[in-house]
PDB file of N, CA and C in Angstrom:
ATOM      1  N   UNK X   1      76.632 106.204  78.345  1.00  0.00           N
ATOM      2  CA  UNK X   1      77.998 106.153  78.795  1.00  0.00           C
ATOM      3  C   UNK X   1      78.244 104.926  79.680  1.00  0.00           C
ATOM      4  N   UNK X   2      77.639 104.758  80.487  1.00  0.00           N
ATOM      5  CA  UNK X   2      77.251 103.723  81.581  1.00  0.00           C
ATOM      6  C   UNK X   2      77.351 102.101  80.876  1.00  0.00           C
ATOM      7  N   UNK X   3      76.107 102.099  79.382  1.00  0.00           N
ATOM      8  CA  UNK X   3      76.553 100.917  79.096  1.00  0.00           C
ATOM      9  C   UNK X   3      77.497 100.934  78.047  1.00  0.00           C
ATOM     10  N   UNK X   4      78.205 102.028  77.688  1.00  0.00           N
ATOM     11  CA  UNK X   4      79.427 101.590  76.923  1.00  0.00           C
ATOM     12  C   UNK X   4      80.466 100.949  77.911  1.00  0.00           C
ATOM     13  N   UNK X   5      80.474 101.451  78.897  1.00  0.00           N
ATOM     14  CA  UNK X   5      81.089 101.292  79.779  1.00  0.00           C
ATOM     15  C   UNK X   5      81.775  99.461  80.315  1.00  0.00           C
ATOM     16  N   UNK X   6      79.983  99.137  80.276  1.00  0.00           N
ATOM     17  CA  UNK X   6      79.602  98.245  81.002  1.00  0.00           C
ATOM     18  C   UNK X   6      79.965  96.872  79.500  1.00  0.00           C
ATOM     19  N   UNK X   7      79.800  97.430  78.462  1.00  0.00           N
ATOM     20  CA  UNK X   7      79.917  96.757  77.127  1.00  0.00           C
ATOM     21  C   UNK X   7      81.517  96.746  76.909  1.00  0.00           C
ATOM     22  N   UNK X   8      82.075  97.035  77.047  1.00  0.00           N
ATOM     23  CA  UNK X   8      83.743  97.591  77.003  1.00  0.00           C
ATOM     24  C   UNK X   8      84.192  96.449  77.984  1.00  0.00           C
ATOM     25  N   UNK X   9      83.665  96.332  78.915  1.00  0.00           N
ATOM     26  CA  UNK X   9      84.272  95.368  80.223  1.00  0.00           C
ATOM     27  C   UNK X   9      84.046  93.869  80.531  1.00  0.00           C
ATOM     28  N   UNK X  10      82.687  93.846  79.665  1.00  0.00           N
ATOM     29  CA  UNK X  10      82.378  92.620  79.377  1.00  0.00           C
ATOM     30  C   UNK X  10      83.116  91.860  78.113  1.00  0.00           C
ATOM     31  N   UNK X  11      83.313  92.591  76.970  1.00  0.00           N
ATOM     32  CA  UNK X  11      84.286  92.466  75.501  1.00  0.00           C
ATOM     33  C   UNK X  11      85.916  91.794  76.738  1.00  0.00           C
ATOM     34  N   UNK X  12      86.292  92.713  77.434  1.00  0.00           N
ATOM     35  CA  UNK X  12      87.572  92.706  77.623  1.00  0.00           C
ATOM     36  C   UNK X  12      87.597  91.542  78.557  1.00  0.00           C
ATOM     37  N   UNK X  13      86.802  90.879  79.719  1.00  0.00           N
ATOM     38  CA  UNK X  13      86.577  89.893  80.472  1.00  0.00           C
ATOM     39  C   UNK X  13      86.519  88.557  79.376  1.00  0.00           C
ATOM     40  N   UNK X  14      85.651  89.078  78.349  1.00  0.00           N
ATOM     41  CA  UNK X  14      85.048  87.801  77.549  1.00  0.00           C
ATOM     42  C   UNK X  14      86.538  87.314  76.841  1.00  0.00           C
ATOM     43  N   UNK X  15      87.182  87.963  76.475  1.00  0.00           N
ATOM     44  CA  UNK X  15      88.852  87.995  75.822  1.00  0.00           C
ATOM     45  C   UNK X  15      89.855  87.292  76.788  1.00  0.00           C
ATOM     46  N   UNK X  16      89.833  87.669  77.775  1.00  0.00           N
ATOM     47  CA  UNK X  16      90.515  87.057  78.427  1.00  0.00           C
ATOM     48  C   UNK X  16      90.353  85.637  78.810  1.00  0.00           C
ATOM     49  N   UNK X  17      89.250  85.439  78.973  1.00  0.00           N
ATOM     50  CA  UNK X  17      88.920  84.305  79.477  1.00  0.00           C
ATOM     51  C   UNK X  17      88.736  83.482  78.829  1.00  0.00           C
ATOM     52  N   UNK X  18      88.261  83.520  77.251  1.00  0.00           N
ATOM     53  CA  UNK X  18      87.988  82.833  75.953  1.00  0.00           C
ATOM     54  C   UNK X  18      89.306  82.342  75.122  1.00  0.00           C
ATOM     55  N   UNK X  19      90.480  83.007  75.732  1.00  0.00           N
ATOM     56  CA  UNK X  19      91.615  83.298  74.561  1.00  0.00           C
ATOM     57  C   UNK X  19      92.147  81.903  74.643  1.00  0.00           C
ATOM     58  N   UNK X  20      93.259  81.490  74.008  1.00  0.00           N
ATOM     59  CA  UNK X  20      94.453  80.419  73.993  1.00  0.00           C
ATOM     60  C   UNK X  20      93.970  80.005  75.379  1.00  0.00           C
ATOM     61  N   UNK X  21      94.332  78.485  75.582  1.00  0.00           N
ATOM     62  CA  UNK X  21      95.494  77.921  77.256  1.00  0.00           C
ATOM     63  C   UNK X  21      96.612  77.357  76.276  1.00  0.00           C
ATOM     64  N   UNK X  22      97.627  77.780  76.756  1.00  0.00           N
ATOM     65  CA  UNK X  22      98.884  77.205  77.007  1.00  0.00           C
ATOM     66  C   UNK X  22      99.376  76.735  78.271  1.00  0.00           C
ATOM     67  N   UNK X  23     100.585  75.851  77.898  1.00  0.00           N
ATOM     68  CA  UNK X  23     101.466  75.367  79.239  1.00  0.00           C
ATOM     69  C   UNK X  23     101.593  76.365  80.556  1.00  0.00           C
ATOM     70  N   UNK X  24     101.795  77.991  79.674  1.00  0.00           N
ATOM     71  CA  UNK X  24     102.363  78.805  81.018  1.00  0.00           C
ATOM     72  C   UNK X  24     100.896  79.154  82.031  1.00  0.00           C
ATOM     73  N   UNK X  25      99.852  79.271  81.276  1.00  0.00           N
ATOM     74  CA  UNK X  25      98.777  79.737  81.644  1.00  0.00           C
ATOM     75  C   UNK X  25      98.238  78.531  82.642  1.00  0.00           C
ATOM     76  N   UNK X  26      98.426  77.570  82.004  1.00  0.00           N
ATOM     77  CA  UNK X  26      98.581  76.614  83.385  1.00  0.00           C
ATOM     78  C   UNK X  26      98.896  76.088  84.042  1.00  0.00           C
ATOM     79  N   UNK X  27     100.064  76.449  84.387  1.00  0.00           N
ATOM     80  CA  UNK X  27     100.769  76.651  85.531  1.00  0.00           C
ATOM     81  C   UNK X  27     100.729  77.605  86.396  1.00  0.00           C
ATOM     82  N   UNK X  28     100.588  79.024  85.646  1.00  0.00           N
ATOM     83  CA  UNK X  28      99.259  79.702  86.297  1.00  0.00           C
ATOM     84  C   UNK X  28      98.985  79.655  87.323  1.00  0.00           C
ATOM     85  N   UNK X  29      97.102  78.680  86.575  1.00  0.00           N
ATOM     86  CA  UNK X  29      96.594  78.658  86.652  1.00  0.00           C
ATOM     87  C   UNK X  29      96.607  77.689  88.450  1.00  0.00           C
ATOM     88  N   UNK X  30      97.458  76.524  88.317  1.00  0.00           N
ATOM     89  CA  UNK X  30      97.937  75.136  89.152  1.00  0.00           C
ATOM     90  C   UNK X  30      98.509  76.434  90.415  1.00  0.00           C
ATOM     91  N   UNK X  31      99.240  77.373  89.916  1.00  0.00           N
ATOM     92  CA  UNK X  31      99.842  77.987  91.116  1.00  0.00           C
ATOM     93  C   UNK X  31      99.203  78.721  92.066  1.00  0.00           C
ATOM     94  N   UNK X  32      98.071  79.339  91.220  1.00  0.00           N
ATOM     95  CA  UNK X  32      96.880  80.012  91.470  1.00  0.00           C
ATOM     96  C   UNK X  32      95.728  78.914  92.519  1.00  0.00           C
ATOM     97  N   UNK X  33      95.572  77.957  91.935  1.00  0.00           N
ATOM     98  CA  UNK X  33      94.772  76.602  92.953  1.00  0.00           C
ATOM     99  C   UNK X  33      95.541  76.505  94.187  1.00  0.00           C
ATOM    100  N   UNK X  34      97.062  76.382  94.707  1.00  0.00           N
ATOM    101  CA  UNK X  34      97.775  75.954  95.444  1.00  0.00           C
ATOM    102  C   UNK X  34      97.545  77.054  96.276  1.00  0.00           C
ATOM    103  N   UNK X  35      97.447  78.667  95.965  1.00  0.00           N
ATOM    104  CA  UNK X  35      97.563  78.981  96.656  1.00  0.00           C
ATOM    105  C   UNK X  35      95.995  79.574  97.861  1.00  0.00           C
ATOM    106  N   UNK X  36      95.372  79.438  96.694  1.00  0.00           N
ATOM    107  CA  UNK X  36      93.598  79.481  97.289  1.00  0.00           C
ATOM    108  C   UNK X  36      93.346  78.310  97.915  1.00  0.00           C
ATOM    109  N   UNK X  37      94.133  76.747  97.647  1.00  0.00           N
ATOM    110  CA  UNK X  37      93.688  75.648  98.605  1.00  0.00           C
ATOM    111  C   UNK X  37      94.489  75.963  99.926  1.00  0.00           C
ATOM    112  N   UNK X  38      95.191  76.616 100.320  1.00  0.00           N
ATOM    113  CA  UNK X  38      95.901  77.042 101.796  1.00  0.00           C
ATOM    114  C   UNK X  38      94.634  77.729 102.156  1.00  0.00           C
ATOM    115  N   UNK X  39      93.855  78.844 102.403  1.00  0.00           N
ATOM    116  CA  UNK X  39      92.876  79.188 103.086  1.00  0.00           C
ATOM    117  C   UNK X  39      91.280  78.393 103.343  1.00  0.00           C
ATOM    118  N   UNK X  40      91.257  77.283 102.227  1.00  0.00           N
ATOM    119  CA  UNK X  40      90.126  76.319 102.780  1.00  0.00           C
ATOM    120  C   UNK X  40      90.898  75.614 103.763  1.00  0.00           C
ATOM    121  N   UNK X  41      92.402  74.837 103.836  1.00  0.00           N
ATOM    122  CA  UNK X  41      92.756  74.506 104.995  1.00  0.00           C
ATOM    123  C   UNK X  41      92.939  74.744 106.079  1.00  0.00           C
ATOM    124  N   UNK X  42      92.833  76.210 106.026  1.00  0.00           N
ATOM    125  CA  UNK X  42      93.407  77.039 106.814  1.00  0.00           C
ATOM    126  C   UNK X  42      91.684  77.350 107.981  1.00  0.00           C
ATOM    127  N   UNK X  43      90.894  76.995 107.161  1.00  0.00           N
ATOM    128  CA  UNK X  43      89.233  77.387 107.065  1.00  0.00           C
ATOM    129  C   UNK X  43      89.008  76.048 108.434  1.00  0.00           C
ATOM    130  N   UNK X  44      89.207  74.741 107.298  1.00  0.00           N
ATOM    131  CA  UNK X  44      88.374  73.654 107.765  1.00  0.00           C
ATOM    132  C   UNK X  44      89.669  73.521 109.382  1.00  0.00           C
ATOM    133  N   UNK X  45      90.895  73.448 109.609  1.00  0.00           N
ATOM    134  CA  UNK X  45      91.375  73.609 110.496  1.00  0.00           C
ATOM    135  C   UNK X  45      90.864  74.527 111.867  1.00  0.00           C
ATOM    136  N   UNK X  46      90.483  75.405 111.391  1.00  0.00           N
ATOM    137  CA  UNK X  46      89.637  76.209 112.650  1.00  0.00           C
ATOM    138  C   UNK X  46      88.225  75.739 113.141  1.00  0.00           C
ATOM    139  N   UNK X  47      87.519  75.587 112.093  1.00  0.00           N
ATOM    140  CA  UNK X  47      86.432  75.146 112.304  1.00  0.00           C
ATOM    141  C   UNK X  47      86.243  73.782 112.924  1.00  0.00           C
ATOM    142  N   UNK X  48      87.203  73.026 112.638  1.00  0.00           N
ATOM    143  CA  UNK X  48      87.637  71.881 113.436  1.00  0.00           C
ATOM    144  C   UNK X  48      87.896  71.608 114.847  1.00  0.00           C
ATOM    145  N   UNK X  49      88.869  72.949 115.127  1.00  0.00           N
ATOM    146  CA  UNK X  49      89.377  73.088 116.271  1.00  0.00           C
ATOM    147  C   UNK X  49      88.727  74.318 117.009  1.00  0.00           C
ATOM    148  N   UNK X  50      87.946  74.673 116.433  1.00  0.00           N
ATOM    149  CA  UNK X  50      86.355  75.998 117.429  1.00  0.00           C
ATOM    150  C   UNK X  50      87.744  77.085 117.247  1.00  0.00           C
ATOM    151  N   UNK X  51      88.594  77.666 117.230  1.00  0.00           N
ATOM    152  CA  UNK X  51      89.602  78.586 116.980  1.00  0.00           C
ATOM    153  C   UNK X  51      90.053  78.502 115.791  1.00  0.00           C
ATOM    154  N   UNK X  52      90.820  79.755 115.897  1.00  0.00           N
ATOM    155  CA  UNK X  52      91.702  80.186 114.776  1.00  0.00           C
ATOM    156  C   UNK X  52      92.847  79.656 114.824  1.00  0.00           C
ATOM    157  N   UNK X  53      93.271  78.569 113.833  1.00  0.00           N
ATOM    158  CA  UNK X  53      94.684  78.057 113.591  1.00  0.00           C
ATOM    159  C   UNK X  53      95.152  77.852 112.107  1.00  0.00           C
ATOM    160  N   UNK X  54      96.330  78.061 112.076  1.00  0.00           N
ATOM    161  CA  UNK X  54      97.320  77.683 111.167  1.00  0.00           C
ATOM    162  C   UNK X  54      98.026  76.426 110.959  1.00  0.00           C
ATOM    163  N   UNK X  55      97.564  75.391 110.196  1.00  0.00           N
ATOM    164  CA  UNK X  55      98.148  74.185 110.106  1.00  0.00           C
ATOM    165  C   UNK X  55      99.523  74.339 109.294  1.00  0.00           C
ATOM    166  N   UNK X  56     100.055  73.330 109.313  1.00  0.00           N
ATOM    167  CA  UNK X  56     101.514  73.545 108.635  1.00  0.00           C
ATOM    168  C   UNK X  56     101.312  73.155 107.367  1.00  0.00           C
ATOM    169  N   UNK X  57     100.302  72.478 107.226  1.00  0.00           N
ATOM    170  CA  UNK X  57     100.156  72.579 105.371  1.00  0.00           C
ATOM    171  C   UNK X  57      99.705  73.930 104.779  1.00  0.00           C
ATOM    172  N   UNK X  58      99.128  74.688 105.866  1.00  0.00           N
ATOM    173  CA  UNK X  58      99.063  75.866 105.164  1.00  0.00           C
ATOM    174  C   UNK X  58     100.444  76.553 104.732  1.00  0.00           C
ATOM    175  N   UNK X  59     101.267  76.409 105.335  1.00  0.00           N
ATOM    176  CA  UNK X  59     102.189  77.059 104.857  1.00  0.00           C
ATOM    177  C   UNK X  59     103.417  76.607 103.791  1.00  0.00           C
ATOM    178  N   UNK X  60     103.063  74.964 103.599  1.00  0.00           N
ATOM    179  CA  UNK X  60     103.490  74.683 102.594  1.00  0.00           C
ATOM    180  C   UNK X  60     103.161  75.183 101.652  1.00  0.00           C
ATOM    181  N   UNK X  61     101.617  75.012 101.539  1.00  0.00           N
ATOM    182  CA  UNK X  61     100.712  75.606 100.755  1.00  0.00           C
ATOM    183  C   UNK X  61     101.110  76.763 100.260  1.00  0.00           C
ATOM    184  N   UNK X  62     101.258  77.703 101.006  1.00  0.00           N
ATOM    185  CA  UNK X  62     101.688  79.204 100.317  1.00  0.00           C
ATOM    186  C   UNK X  62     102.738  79.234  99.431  1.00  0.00           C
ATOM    187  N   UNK X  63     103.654  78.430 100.312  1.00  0.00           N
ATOM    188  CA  UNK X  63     105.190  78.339  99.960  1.00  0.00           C
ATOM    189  C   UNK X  63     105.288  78.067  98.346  1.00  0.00           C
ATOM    190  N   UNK X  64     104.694  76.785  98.271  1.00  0.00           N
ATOM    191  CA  UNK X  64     104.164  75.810  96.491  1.00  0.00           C
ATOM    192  C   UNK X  64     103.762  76.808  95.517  1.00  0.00           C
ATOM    193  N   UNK X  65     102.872  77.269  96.281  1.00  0.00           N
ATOM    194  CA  UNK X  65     101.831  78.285  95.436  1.00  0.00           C
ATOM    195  C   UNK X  65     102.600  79.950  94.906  1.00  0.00           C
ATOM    196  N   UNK X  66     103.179  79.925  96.224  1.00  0.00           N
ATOM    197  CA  UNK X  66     103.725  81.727  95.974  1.00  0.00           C
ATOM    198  C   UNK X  66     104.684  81.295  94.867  1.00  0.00           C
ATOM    199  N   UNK X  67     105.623  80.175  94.735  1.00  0.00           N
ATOM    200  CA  UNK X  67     106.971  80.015  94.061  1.00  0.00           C
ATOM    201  C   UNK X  67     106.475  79.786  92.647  1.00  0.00           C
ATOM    202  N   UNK X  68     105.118  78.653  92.733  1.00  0.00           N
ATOM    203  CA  UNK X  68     104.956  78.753  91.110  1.00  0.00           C
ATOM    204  C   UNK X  68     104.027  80.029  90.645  1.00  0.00           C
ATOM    205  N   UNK X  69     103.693  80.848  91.607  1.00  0.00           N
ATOM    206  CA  UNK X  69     103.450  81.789  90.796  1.00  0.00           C
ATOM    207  C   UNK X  69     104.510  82.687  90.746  1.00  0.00           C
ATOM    208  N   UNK X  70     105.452  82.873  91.482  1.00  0.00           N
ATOM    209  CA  UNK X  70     106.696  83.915  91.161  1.00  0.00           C
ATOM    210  C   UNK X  70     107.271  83.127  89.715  1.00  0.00           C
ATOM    211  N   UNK X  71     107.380  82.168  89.521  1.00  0.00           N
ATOM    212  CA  UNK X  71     107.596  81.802  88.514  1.00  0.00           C
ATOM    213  C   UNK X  71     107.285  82.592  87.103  1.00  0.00           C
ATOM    214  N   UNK X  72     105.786  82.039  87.198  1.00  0.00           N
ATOM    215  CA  UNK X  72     104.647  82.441  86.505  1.00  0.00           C
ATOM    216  C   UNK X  72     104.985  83.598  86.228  1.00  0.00           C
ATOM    217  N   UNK X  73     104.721  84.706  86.895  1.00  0.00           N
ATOM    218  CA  UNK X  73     105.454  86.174  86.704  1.00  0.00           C
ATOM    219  C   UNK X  73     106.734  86.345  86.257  1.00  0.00           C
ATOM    220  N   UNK X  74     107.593  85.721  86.629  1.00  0.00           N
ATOM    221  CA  UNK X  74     108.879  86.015  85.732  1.00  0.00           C
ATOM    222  C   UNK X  74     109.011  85.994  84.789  1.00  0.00           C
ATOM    223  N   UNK X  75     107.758  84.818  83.871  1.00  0.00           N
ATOM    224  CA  UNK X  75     108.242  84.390  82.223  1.00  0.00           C
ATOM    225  C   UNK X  75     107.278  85.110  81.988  1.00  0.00           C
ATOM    226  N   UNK X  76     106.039  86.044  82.614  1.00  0.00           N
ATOM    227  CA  UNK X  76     105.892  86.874  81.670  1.00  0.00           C
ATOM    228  C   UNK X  76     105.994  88.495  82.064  1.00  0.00           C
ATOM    229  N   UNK X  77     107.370  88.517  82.459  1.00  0.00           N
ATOM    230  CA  UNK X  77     107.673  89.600  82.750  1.00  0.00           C
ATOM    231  C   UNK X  77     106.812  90.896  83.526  1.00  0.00           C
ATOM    232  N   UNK X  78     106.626  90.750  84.930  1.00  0.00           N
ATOM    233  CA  UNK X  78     105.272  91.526  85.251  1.00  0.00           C
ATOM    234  C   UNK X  78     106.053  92.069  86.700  1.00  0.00           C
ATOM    235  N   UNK X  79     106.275  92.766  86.836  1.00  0.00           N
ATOM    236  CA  UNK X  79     107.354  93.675  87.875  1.00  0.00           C
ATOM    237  C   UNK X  79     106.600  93.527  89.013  1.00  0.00           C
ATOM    238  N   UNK X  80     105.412  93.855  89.014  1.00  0.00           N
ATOM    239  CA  UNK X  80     104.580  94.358  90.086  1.00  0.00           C
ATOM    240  C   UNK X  80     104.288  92.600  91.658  1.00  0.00           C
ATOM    241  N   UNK X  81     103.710  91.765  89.495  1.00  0.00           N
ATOM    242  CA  UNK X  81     103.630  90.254  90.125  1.00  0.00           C
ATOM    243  C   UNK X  81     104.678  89.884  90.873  1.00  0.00           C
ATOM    244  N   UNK X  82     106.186  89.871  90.511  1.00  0.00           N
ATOM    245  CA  UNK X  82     107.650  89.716  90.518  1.00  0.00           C
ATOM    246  C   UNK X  82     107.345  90.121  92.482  1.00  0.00           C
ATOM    247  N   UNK X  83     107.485  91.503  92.453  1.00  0.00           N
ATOM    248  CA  UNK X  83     107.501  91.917  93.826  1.00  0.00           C
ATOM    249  C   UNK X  83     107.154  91.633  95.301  1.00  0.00           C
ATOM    250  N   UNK X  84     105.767  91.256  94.436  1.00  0.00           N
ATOM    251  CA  UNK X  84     104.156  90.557  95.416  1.00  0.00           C
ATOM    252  C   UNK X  84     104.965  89.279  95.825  1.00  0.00           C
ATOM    253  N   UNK X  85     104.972  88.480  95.100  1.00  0.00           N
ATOM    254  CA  UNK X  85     105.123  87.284  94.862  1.00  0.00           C
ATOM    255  C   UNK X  85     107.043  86.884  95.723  1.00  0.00           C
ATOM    256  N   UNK X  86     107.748  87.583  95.280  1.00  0.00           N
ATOM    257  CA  UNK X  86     109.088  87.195  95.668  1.00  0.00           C
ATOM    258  C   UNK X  86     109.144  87.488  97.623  1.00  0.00           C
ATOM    259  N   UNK X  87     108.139  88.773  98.376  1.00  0.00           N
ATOM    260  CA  UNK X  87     107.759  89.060  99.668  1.00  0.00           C
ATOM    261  C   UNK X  87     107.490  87.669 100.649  1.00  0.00           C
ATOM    262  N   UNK X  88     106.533  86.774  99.846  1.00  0.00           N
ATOM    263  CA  UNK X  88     105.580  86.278 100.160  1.00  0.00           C
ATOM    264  C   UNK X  88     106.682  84.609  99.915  1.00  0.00           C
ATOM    265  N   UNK X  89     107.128  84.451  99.354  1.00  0.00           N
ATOM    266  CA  UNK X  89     108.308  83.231  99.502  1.00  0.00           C
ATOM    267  C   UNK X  89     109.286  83.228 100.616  1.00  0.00           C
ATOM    268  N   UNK X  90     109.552  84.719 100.631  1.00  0.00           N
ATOM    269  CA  UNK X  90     110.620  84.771 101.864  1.00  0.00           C
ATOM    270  C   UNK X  90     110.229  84.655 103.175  1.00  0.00           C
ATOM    271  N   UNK X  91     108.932  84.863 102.921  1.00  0.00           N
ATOM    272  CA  UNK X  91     107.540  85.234 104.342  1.00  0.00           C
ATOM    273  C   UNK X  91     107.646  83.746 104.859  1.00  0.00           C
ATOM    274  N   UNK X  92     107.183  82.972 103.854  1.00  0.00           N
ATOM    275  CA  UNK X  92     106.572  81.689 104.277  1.00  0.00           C
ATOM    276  C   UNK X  92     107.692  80.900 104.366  1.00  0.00           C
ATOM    277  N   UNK X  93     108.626  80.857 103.766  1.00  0.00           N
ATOM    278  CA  UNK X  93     110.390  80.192 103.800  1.00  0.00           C
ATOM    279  C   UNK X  93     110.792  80.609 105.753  1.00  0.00           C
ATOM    280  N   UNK X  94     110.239  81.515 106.181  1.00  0.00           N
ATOM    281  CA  UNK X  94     110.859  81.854 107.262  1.00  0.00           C
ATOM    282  C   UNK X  94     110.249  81.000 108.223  1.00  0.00           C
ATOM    283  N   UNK X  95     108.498  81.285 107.882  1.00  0.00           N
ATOM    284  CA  UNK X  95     107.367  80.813 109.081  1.00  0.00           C
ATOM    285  C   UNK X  95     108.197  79.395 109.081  1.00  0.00           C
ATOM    286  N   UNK X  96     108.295  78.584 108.234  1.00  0.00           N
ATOM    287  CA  UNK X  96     108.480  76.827 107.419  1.00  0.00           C
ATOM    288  C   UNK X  96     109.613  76.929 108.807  1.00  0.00           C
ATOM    289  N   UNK X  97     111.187  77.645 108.548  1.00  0.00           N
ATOM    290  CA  UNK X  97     112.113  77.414 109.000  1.00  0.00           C
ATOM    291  C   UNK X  97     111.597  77.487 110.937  1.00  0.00           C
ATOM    292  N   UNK X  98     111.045  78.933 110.946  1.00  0.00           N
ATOM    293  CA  UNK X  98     110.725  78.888 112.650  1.00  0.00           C
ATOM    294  C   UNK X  98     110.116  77.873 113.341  1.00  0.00           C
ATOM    295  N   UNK X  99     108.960  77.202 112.605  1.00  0.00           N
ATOM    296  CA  UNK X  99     107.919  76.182 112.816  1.00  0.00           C
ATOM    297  C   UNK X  99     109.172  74.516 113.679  1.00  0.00           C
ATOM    298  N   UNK X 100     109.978  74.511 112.176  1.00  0.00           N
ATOM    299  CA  UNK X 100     110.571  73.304 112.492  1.00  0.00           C
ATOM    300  C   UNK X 100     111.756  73.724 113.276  1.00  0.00           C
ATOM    301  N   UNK X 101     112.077  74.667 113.752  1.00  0.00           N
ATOM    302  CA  UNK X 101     113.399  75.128 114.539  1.00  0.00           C
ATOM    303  C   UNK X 101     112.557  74.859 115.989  1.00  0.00           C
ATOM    304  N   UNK X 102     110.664  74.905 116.391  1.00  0.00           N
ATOM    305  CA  UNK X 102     110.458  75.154 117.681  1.00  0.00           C
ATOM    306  C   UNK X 102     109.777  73.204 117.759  1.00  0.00           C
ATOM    307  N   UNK X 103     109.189  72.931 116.493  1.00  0.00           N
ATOM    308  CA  UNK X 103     109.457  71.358 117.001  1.00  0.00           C
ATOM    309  C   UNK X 103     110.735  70.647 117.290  1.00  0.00           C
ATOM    310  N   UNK X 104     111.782  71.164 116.800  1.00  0.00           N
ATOM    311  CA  UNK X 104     113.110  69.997 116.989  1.00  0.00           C
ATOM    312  C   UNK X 104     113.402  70.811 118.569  1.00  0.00           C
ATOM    313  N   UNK X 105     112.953  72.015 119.035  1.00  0.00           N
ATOM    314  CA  UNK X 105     113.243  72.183 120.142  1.00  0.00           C
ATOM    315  C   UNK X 105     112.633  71.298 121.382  1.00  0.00           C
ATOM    316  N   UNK X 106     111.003  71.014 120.638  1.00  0.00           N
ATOM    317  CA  UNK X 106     110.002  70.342 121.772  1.00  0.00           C
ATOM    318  C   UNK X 106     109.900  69.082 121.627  1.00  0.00           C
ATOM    319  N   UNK X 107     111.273  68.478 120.895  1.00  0.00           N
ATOM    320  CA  UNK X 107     111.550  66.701 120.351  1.00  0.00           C
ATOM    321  C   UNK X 107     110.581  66.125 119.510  1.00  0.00           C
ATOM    322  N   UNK X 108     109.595  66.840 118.603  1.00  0.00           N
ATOM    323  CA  UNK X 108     108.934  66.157 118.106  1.00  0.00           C
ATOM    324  C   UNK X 108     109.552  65.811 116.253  1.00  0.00           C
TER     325      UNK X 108
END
């Protein structure tokens, strides 16, 4: 049972990953990179600075990344993706707006 199991999951991994690329899949794929390169920045920024910080490219970063993947989800119709994804634009659209509302306060 165990290795049907285990044979079933490997077939269905191997499918996915083997199948077509098309245009949408990589874009994807590009939206998917954008948004995993925000936490190495997000990484080498701390480690830089001995603390925990948030650079502002990280949040471009999200911003790039969340939109082409809300994208991504829209053309292929995926409700759940749609949801995740549309949270997480408005999230980072806000941080973007607060960020530059407290530099134009501190003249920079």
């Amino acid at each position: 049972m165990v290795a049907d199991i285990m044979h079933g999951l490997s077939a269905y991994f191997w499918s996915l990953f083997t199948g077509p690329v098309d245009l949408v899949l990589l874009v994807g794929l590009v939206g998917q990179g954008l948004f995993t390169a925000r936490f190495l920045v997000q990484w080498i920024a701390s480690e830089k600075a001995g603390r925990s910080v948030i650079p502002l490219s990280f949040w471009f970063l999200s911003l790039g990344g969340s939109a082409v993947l809300l994208g991504y989800a829209l053309y292929r119709r995926d409700p759940v993706f749609i949801l995740g994804q549309s949270l997480g634009t408005v999230i980072y659209l806000r941080n973007l707006a607060l960020l530059f509302r407290e530099r134009k306060a501190e003249g920079r």
